Coordinates of C-alpha atoms in Angstrom, one line a residue:
Chain A
M1 CA -8.3 -6.2 14.1
S2 CA -9.0 -9.8 13.4
A3 CA -6.2 -12.3 13.4
F4 CA -6.2 -15.4 11.2
P5 CA -4.0 -18.4 10.9
L6 CA -1.6 -19.0 8.0
E7 CA 0.3 -22.2 7.1
V8 CA 3.9 -22.2 6.1
T9 CA 3.9 -23.9 2.7
D10 CA 7.5 -23.3 1.6
V11 CA 10.8 -22.2 3.1
V12 CA 13.7 -21.2 0.9
D13 CA 17.1 -19.7 1.8
A14 CA 17.2 -16.4 -0.2
A15 CA 20.7 -15.3 0.9
P16 CA 23.0 -15.9 3.8
E17 CA 20.9 -15.4 7.0
V18 CA 17.8 -14.6 4.9
R19 CA 14.9 -17.0 4.6
T20 CA 11.9 -16.6 2.4
L21 CA 8.6 -18.0 3.8
T22 CA 5.5 -18.7 1.7
L23 CA 2.3 -18.5 3.8
A24 CA -1.1 -19.7 2.7
R25 CA -4.5 -20.2 4.3
P26 CA -4.9 -23.7 5.7
D27 CA -7.8 -24.2 3.3
R28 CA -5.9 -22.5 0.4
R29 CA -8.5 -19.9 -0.3
W30 CA -7.4 -16.6 -1.7
L31 CA -5.9 -14.1 0.7
P32 CA -6.8 -10.4 0.9
S33 CA -5.2 -8.3 -1.9
F34 CA -2.8 -5.6 -0.6
T35 CA -1.4 -2.3 -1.7
P36 CA 2.2 -2.7 -2.9
G37 CA 4.6 -1.8 -0.1
S38 CA 2.3 -3.3 2.6
H39 CA 3.5 -5.3 5.5
L40 CA 2.1 -8.3 7.4
V41 CA 2.0 -8.4 11.2
L42 CA 2.9 -11.8 12.5
E43 CA 2.8 -13.3 16.0
C44 CA 6.3 -14.8 16.2
G45 CA 6.2 -16.8 19.4
P46 CA 7.1 -14.3 22.1
T47 CA 6.9 -11.2 20.0
V48 CA 4.9 -9.5 17.2
N49 CA 6.9 -8.4 14.1
A50 CA 6.0 -6.8 10.8
Y51 CA 7.4 -8.0 7.5
S52 CA 7.0 -6.5 4.0
L53 CA 5.0 -8.6 1.5
H54 CA 6.9 -8.9 -1.7
G55 CA 4.8 -11.4 -3.7
E56 CA 1.8 -11.0 -5.9
S57 CA -0.5 -8.3 -4.5
Q58 CA -3.7 -9.0 -6.4
L59 CA -5.9 -11.9 -5.2
P60 CA -2.8 -13.7 -3.9
D61 CA -3.1 -17.4 -3.1
A62 CA -0.1 -17.0 -0.8
Y63 CA 1.9 -14.3 1.0
T64 CA 5.7 -14.3 0.8
I65 CA 8.0 -12.6 3.2
S66 CA 11.8 -12.6 3.6
V67 CA 13.3 -12.6 7.1
L68 CA 16.8 -11.6 8.0
R69 CA 17.9 -13.4 11.1
T70 CA 19.0 -10.8 13.7
G71 CA 20.0 -10.8 17.3
S72 CA 20.0 -13.8 19.5
G73 CA 17.7 -15.8 21.8
Q74 CA 14.0 -15.0 21.7
G75 CA 13.7 -12.7 18.7
G76 CA 10.9 -13.0 16.2
S77 CA 13.3 -13.5 13.3
R78 CA 14.9 -16.6 14.9
W79 CA 11.5 -17.9 15.7
L80 CA 10.5 -17.5 12.0
H81 CA 13.7 -19.1 10.9
A82 CA 12.8 -22.2 12.9
R83 CA 9.4 -22.6 11.1
R84 CA 8.9 -25.6 8.7
P85 CA 6.3 -26.3 6.1
G86 CA 3.1 -27.3 7.8
D87 CA 3.6 -24.9 10.8
R88 CA 0.9 -22.4 11.6
I89 CA 1.5 -18.7 12.2
I90 CA -1.1 -16.1 13.4
A91 CA -1.3 -13.1 11.1
R92 CA -3.2 -9.8 11.0
A93 CA -4.4 -8.4 7.7
P94 CA -1.8 -6.5 5.6
R95 CA -1.3 -2.9 6.4
S96 CA -0.3 -0.2 3.9
L97 CA 1.9 2.6 5.2
F98 CA 4.3 2.8 2.2
P99 CA 2.1 2.9 -0.9
P100 CA 3.1 3.9 -4.4
M101 CA 1.9 7.4 -5.2
Q102 CA -0.9 7.3 -7.8
K103 CA 0.2 10.6 -9.4
A104 CA 3.8 9.6 -9.8
S105 CA 5.0 9.6 -13.4
R106 CA 8.2 7.7 -12.4
H107 CA 9.3 5.7 -9.3
L108 CA 12.9 5.9 -8.0
L109 CA 13.2 2.8 -5.7
I110 CA 16.1 2.8 -3.3
A111 CA 17.0 -0.1 -1.0
A112 CA 19.7 -1.4 1.3
G113 CA 20.1 -4.9 2.5
I114 CA 16.9 -6.7 3.5
G115 CA 15.1 -3.4 2.9
V116 CA 14.7 -4.6 -0.7
T117 CA 11.5 -6.5 0.2
P118 CA 9.0 -3.6 0.0
I119 CA 10.9 -2.2 -2.9
L120 CA 10.5 -5.5 -4.8
S121 CA 6.7 -5.2 -4.1
H122 CA 6.7 -1.7 -5.6
L123 CA 8.8 -2.9 -8.6
R124 CA 6.4 -5.7 -9.2
A125 CA 3.5 -3.2 -9.3
A126 CA 5.3 -0.8 -11.5
A127 CA 6.2 -3.6 -14.0
R128 CA 2.6 -4.7 -14.1
W129 CA 1.3 -1.2 -14.9
G130 CA 4.2 -0.3 -17.1
H131 CA 5.4 2.6 -15.0
P132 CA 8.9 3.9 -15.5
V133 CA 11.2 2.9 -12.6
E134 CA 14.8 3.1 -11.5
V135 CA 16.1 0.7 -8.8
R136 CA 19.2 1.4 -6.7
Y137 CA 20.2 -1.4 -4.4
L138 CA 23.0 -1.3 -1.9
H139 CA 24.0 -4.6 -0.3
R140 CA 27.1 -6.3 1.1
P141 CA 29.1 -8.4 -1.4
G142 CA 27.4 -11.8 -1.9
R143 CA 24.5 -10.7 0.3
G144 CA 22.0 -9.4 -2.3
V145 CA 18.5 -10.6 -1.8
H146 CA 16.1 -11.5 -4.6
L147 CA 18.5 -10.4 -7.3
E148 CA 17.1 -12.7 -9.9
Q149 CA 13.6 -11.2 -9.5
L150 CA 14.9 -7.7 -9.5
R151 CA 16.8 -8.3 -12.7
E152 CA 13.8 -9.9 -14.3
L153 CA 11.4 -7.1 -13.3
A154 CA 13.7 -4.0 -13.6
A155 CA 16.0 -5.2 -16.4
G156 CA 18.2 -2.3 -17.5
S157 CA 17.0 0.1 -14.8
L158 CA 18.5 -2.0 -11.9
H159 CA 21.7 -0.5 -10.4
R160 CA 23.5 -2.6 -7.8
F161 CA 26.2 -1.4 -5.4
S162 CA 28.4 -3.1 -2.8
D163 CA 30.4 0.0 -2.1
R164 CA 28.8 2.8 -0.1
V165 CA 30.9 5.6 -1.6
E166 CA 30.1 4.5 -5.1
F167 CA 26.4 4.2 -4.2
R168 CA 26.4 7.8 -2.8
A169 CA 28.1 9.3 -5.8
A170 CA 25.8 7.5 -8.3
L171 CA 22.7 8.5 -6.3
Q172 CA 23.8 12.2 -6.2
Q173 CA 23.9 12.1 -10.0
S174 CA 20.5 10.3 -10.2
L175 CA 18.8 12.7 -7.9
Q176 CA 19.7 15.6 -10.2
R177 CA 18.1 14.2 -13.3
Q178 CA 14.8 12.8 -12.3
P179 CA 11.9 14.2 -14.3
L180 CA 9.4 16.3 -12.4
G181 CA 6.7 13.8 -11.5
T182 CA 9.1 11.3 -9.9
H183 CA 8.6 10.0 -6.4
L184 CA 11.4 8.4 -4.3
Y185 CA 10.8 5.4 -2.1
C186 CA 13.5 4.2 0.3
C187 CA 13.8 1.2 2.6
G188 CA 16.8 0.1 4.7
P189 CA 18.4 0.8 8.0
E190 CA 17.4 4.1 9.7
G191 CA 20.8 5.7 9.1
F192 CA 20.7 4.7 5.4
M193 CA 17.2 6.2 4.9
D194 CA 18.2 9.4 6.8
A195 CA 21.3 9.8 4.5
V196 CA 19.2 9.3 1.3
R197 CA 16.5 11.7 2.5
E198 CA 19.1 14.3 3.4
M199 CA 20.8 13.9 0.0
A200 CA 17.5 14.3 -1.8
A201 CA 16.4 17.3 0.3
H202 CA 19.8 18.9 -0.4
R203 CA 19.1 18.6 -4.1
G204 CA 15.8 20.4 -3.6
W205 CA 13.5 17.4 -3.4
P206 CA 10.4 18.4 -1.4
L207 CA 9.6 15.9 1.4
E208 CA 6.3 15.1 -0.2
R209 CA 8.2 13.3 -2.9
I210 CA 10.2 11.2 -0.5
H211 CA 8.7 8.1 1.1
T212 CA 10.4 5.8 3.6
E213 CA 9.5 2.5 5.1
R214 CA 10.6 2.2 8.7
F215 CA 10.9 -1.6 8.7
G216 CA 7.7 -2.1 10.7
A217 CA 8.8 0.3 13.3
D218 CA 5.1 1.0 13.7
V219 CA 4.6 -2.3 15.5
L220 CA 4.4 -0.5 18.7
E221 CA 5.8 -1.2 22.1
A222 CA 3.2 -2.2 24.7
G223 CA 4.1 1.0 26.6
E224 CA 3.6 1.8 30.2
A225 CA 0.3 2.2 32.1
F226 CA -1.1 5.7 32.4
D227 CA -4.1 7.4 33.9
V228 CA -6.7 9.4 32.1
A229 CA -9.2 11.7 33.8
L230 CA -12.5 11.9 31.9
S231 CA -13.6 15.4 32.7
V232 CA -17.2 15.1 31.4
S233 CA -18.1 11.8 32.9
Q234 CA -16.0 12.6 36.0
R235 CA -14.2 9.2 36.0
R236 CA -10.6 8.2 36.0
I237 CA -9.3 5.2 34.1
T238 CA -6.0 3.4 33.9
V239 CA -4.8 2.3 30.5
P240 CA -2.6 -0.8 31.1
P241 CA 0.5 -1.7 28.9
G242 CA -0.5 -3.4 25.7
R243 CA -4.0 -1.9 25.6
S244 CA -5.0 1.3 23.8
L245 CA -6.8 4.3 25.2
L246 CA -9.4 3.6 22.5
E247 CA -10.0 0.1 23.7
E248 CA -10.1 1.2 27.3
L249 CA -12.7 3.9 26.5
E250 CA -14.8 1.4 24.6
G251 CA -14.6 -0.9 27.6
Q252 CA -16.1 2.0 29.7
G253 CA -19.0 2.3 27.3
I254 CA -17.7 5.5 25.7
A255 CA -18.0 5.3 21.9
V256 CA -15.2 7.0 20.0
P257 CA -15.5 7.1 16.2
N258 CA -12.7 5.0 14.7
L259 CA -11.7 3.3 11.5
C260 CA -8.2 1.9 11.0
R261 CA -7.1 1.6 14.6
Q262 CA -3.5 1.8 13.4
G263 CA -2.9 5.5 13.8
F264 CA -3.3 6.7 10.3
C265 CA -6.9 7.5 9.4
G266 CA -7.4 10.3 12.0
E267 CA -10.9 9.1 13.0
C268 CA -10.3 8.5 16.7
R269 CA -8.6 11.8 17.3
I270 CA -9.7 13.1 20.7
E271 CA -9.0 16.4 22.5
V272 CA -6.5 16.6 25.3
T273 CA -7.1 19.3 27.9
A274 CA -4.2 18.4 30.3
G275 CA -1.1 16.3 30.3
V276 CA 1.4 15.6 27.5
P277 CA 0.6 12.8 24.9
M278 CA 3.2 10.5 23.5
H279 CA 2.3 10.6 19.9
R280 CA 2.7 7.3 18.0
D281 CA 0.4 8.0 15.0
H282 CA 1.1 8.6 11.3
Y283 CA -1.7 11.2 11.0
L284 CA -0.9 14.4 12.9
Q285 CA 1.2 17.1 11.3
D286 CA 4.3 18.2 13.2
Q287 CA 2.6 21.4 14.3
E288 CA -0.4 19.5 15.6
R289 CA 1.8 17.1 17.4
A290 CA 3.7 20.0 19.1
A291 CA 0.4 21.6 20.2
N292 CA -0.3 18.5 22.4
D293 CA -4.0 19.4 22.4
S294 CA -5.2 16.2 20.8
L295 CA -4.1 12.6 20.2
M296 CA -5.0 9.4 18.3
S297 CA -6.5 7.2 20.9
C298 CA -5.8 4.0 19.1
V299 CA -2.0 4.2 19.3
S300 CA -0.9 7.2 21.4
R301 CA -0.3 7.2 25.1
A302 CA 0.8 9.6 27.8
A303 CA 4.4 10.8 27.8
S304 CA 4.4 10.9 31.5
G305 CA 1.9 10.9 34.3
A306 CA -1.7 11.4 33.3
L307 CA -3.9 12.9 30.6
E308 CA -7.2 14.7 30.9
V309 CA -9.8 14.4 28.1
P310 CA -13.2 16.0 27.8
L311 CA -15.2 12.8 27.5
Chain B
M1 CA -6.9 36.1 15.5
A2 CA -3.9 35.3 13.3
S3 CA -5.1 34.0 9.9
G4 CA -2.7 31.0 10.1
S5 CA -4.5 29.6 13.2
H6 CA -7.6 28.6 11.2
H7 CA -7.9 26.0 8.6
S8 CA -8.6 27.8 5.3
S9 CA -8.2 27.0 1.7
V10 CA -7.3 30.7 1.1
P11 CA -3.6 31.3 1.5
E12 CA -2.3 34.6 2.9
W13 CA -1.0 35.7 -0.5
A14 CA -4.5 35.5 -1.9
R15 CA -5.8 37.9 0.8
T16 CA -3.1 40.5 0.7
P17 CA -0.3 41.2 -1.7
T18 CA 2.5 39.0 -0.3
G19 CA 5.7 37.4 -1.6
Q20 CA 6.7 34.0 -0.4
P21 CA 10.4 33.7 0.3
V22 CA 12.7 31.9 -2.1
D23 CA 13.5 28.3 -1.2
P24 CA 17.2 28.0 -0.4
A25 CA 17.0 24.2 -1.1
A26 CA 15.9 24.7 -4.7
A27 CA 18.2 23.2 -7.3
S28 CA 17.0 25.6 -10.0
C29 CA 14.1 28.0 -10.5
T30 CA 12.0 29.7 -13.2
I31 CA 10.4 33.0 -12.4
L32 CA 7.3 33.8 -14.3
S33 CA 6.6 37.4 -14.0
C34 CA 3.3 39.0 -15.1
G35 CA 4.2 42.7 -15.0
A36 CA 5.9 42.3 -11.6
T37 CA 9.3 43.4 -12.7
S38 CA 10.6 44.6 -9.4
H39 CA 9.3 41.6 -7.4
A40 CA 10.9 39.3 -9.9
A41 CA 14.2 41.2 -9.7
G42 CA 14.1 40.9 -5.9
W43 CA 13.7 37.1 -6.1
S44 CA 16.4 37.0 -8.7
R45 CA 18.9 38.9 -6.6
E46 CA 18.3 36.5 -3.6
L47 CA 18.7 33.4 -5.9
T48 CA 21.9 34.8 -7.3
E49 CA 23.2 35.3 -3.7
L50 CA 22.3 31.7 -2.9
G51 CA 24.0 30.5 -6.1
I52 CA 20.8 29.0 -7.4
E53 CA 20.5 28.8 -11.2
H54 CA 17.4 30.5 -12.4
R55 CA 15.8 32.4 -15.3
I56 CA 13.0 35.0 -15.6
I57 CA 10.3 34.8 -18.2
A58 CA 8.0 37.8 -18.6
L59 CA 4.4 37.0 -19.3
R60 CA 2.0 39.2 -21.2
P61 CA -1.1 39.8 -19.1
R62 CA -4.3 37.9 -20.0
D63 CA -2.7 35.8 -22.7
A64 CA -3.9 32.4 -21.5
A65 CA -2.5 30.6 -24.6
E66 CA 0.9 32.0 -24.1
V67 CA 0.9 31.0 -20.4
Q68 CA -0.2 27.5 -21.3
R69 CA 2.6 27.2 -23.9
I70 CA 5.3 28.5 -21.6
M71 CA 4.2 26.4 -18.7
T72 CA 4.1 23.2 -20.8
A73 CA 7.7 23.9 -22.1
E74 CA 9.0 24.7 -18.6
L75 CA 7.4 21.6 -17.0
R76 CA 8.8 19.4 -19.7
R77 CA 12.4 20.4 -19.1
A78 CA 12.1 20.5 -15.3
V79 CA 13.7 17.9 -13.0
V80 CA 12.8 17.3 -9.3
G81 CA 14.4 20.1 -7.3
W82 CA 13.1 22.8 -9.6
R83 CA 10.8 25.5 -8.3
L84 CA 8.3 27.5 -10.2
M85 CA 8.1 31.1 -8.9
L86 CA 5.0 33.0 -10.0
T87 CA 4.6 36.7 -9.5
G88 CA 1.9 39.2 -10.6
P89 CA -1.7 40.0 -9.9
L90 CA -3.7 37.3 -8.1
A91 CA -5.8 36.3 -11.1
E92 CA -2.8 35.6 -13.3
V93 CA -0.9 33.9 -10.5
L94 CA -3.9 31.6 -9.8
H95 CA -4.3 30.7 -13.5
A96 CA -0.6 29.7 -13.9
R97 CA -0.6 27.9 -10.6
A98 CA -3.6 25.9 -11.6
L99 CA -1.9 24.8 -14.8
A100 CA 1.2 23.7 -12.8
L101 CA -0.8 21.8 -10.2
Q102 CA -2.8 20.1 -12.9
A103 CA 0.5 19.0 -14.5
G104 CA 1.6 17.3 -11.2
L105 CA 3.7 20.0 -9.6
L106 CA 3.3 20.0 -5.8
D107 CA 2.3 23.0 -3.8
A108 CA 5.7 22.8 -2.1
E109 CA 7.3 23.3 -5.6
I110 CA 5.4 26.5 -6.3
I111 CA 6.4 29.9 -4.8
V112 CA 4.0 32.7 -5.1
G113 CA 4.2 36.5 -4.9
T114 CA 1.1 38.6 -5.5
T115 CA 1.2 42.2 -6.4
E116 CA -2.5 42.9 -6.4
V117 CA -5.5 40.9 -5.0
D118 CA -8.5 43.0 -5.8
R119 CA -9.4 41.4 -9.1
I120 CA -10.4 37.8 -8.3
P121 CA -11.4 34.9 -10.4
V122 CA -14.6 33.2 -9.4
S123 CA -15.1 29.7 -10.5
C124 CA -18.8 28.7 -11.0
A125 CA -19.6 25.5 -9.2
H126 CA -22.3 24.8 -11.7
C127 CA -20.8 25.4 -15.2
A128 CA -17.0 25.7 -14.2
T129 CA -16.6 29.0 -16.1
T130 CA -14.3 31.5 -14.5
T131 CA -15.5 35.0 -14.1
L132 CA -13.2 37.9 -13.1
T133 CA -14.6 40.3 -10.6
R134 CA -13.4 43.1 -8.4
L135 CA -13.7 42.8 -4.7
P136 CA -11.4 45.3 -2.8
S137 CA -9.4 43.3 -0.4
S138 CA -10.0 45.6 2.5
T139 CA -13.7 44.7 2.7
R140 CA -13.4 41.3 1.3
P141 CA -14.0 38.8 4.0
R142 CA -17.4 40.4 4.8
A143 CA -18.1 41.5 1.3
R144 CA -17.7 38.1 -0.3
A145 CA -20.6 36.7 1.7
I146 CA -23.0 39.3 0.4
R147 CA -21.6 40.2 -3.0
L148 CA -23.2 38.6 -6.0
V149 CA -21.4 38.0 -9.2
T150 CA -23.1 37.1 -12.5
C151 CA -21.4 34.0 -14.0
A152 CA -20.0 34.7 -17.5
G153 CA -20.9 31.1 -18.5
C154 CA -24.4 30.3 -17.2
A155 CA -25.5 33.7 -16.0
E156 CA -26.3 32.4 -12.6
S157 CA -26.1 34.8 -9.8
L158 CA -23.2 33.5 -7.7
V159 CA -22.3 34.1 -4.0
V160 CA -18.5 34.1 -3.7
Q161 CA -17.3 31.7 -1.1
D162 CA -14.2 32.0 1.1
H163 CA -12.9 28.9 -0.6
L164 CA -10.1 28.8 -3.1
S165 CA -10.0 25.9 -5.6
P166 CA -6.3 25.4 -6.5
L167 CA -6.9 23.2 -9.5
R168 CA -9.6 25.6 -11.0
G169 CA -7.6 28.6 -9.9
G170 CA -10.4 30.6 -8.5
F171 CA -12.7 31.2 -5.6
L172 CA -15.8 29.0 -5.5
G173 CA -19.0 30.7 -6.6
V174 CA -22.3 29.0 -5.7
T175 CA -25.7 30.0 -7.0
H176 CA -27.7 32.4 -4.8
A177 CA -30.8 30.2 -4.6
P178 CA -29.7 26.8 -5.6
E179 CA -32.9 24.7 -5.0
S180 CA -35.3 27.0 -6.9
R181 CA -33.0 27.8 -9.8
L182 CA -31.3 24.5 -10.6
E183 CA -34.0 21.9 -10.1
P184 CA -37.3 23.2 -11.4
A185 CA -40.2 21.2 -9.9
G186 CA -41.6 18.4 -12.0
E187 CA -38.8 18.4 -14.5
P188 CA -37.7 14.9 -15.4
R189 CA -34.1 14.2 -14.6

């Protein structure tokens, strides 16, 4: 995946501890369009983080992200908060793991805290296409992010909450009266998303209508080194931390069909004849995962010890 | 080999008369029954025990217009959480299911119970007409490959494939000798 430099063109405080950065190409050419709900992977000094894009998605001349400052010391969010206009940041092309469903007749958009960023992106798209939406946003008092844009885009269908109990009660009601083609999108802390998913499932929502964004949890840890026995070519290779099995196989001159290299297209699936994979993809179904007889070589690794593959 | 271990577009309930279980998570249900009174009653009992609001609508067999009308009305009043439960002969179930899927209902929102699977709809790959035919289920996997059905639309001789099209509500039928029949030599395109 090719990386490219972006220049910080604007920095604005969007809420306490939240900073909105506008990023453009140094030569100001258009940036790649992206699917609403996509995120951008940025090299933030010592770490690599993903941030939801919430600006214009069609032929954008800039990308905008909003960053909540978390933790202390060397974190990526602190590094980003220290950027100033004119600074350069290395980015990788936007990735879509939280897209709007094309067949949805209505979108129920649910956010907590800084999780509002991909929801804003969805809302922008829905407003553009005239799709019916309902927005439910839970945030701490005085800490709402991008409220003005939400109000502008959602108007009467925006419901804000600063009280969890109130939010839950109102959501219960809402979940019971959504017309059939509705899809639910949720972004926020893990516990919040789990609670929303559970409430919806309890009201009979099939999982296929519930979509969550894991805050860029897919930016994977480098992982530990593991060995792979190649039973056909009778070789044994070691995959070091930070490198994928796919990259290592390519380095050995073994071609593996591949496309997205992000664990969701399924192209680089390879058979596993021994050992237990640590699945980190978005492609395999639960049953296929449990079978442990294949893995996505672009992202998945060994759970422990070594793997054997018929290559 | 267990049928579930192979990827197939043909669900178990289309191969043998089978009832899928009720979904205990459902918020409400509509049971459409095409002559399957006892099966519908069984589901209804279970739903009542689970405290799930539901109603039963009896469909007249082979009245496509009525099915369309009822389905449209049900889908219009439905909210997410609702389940459509279809029971009756395979041909009627597939027809109603196709209408529901076309309207945006998900597979997970449709529960099926078949009472008979010998009469199967064959959807012509060439003219999209559906032709009903009889293939006894006991011999079906082998018989489908060799049995020819004449399409009621284009009169092609169709080989019935072991592939079920959910949106067309039928098994795929492909002409017996595609190259020679469909593209006469020298004909301008």
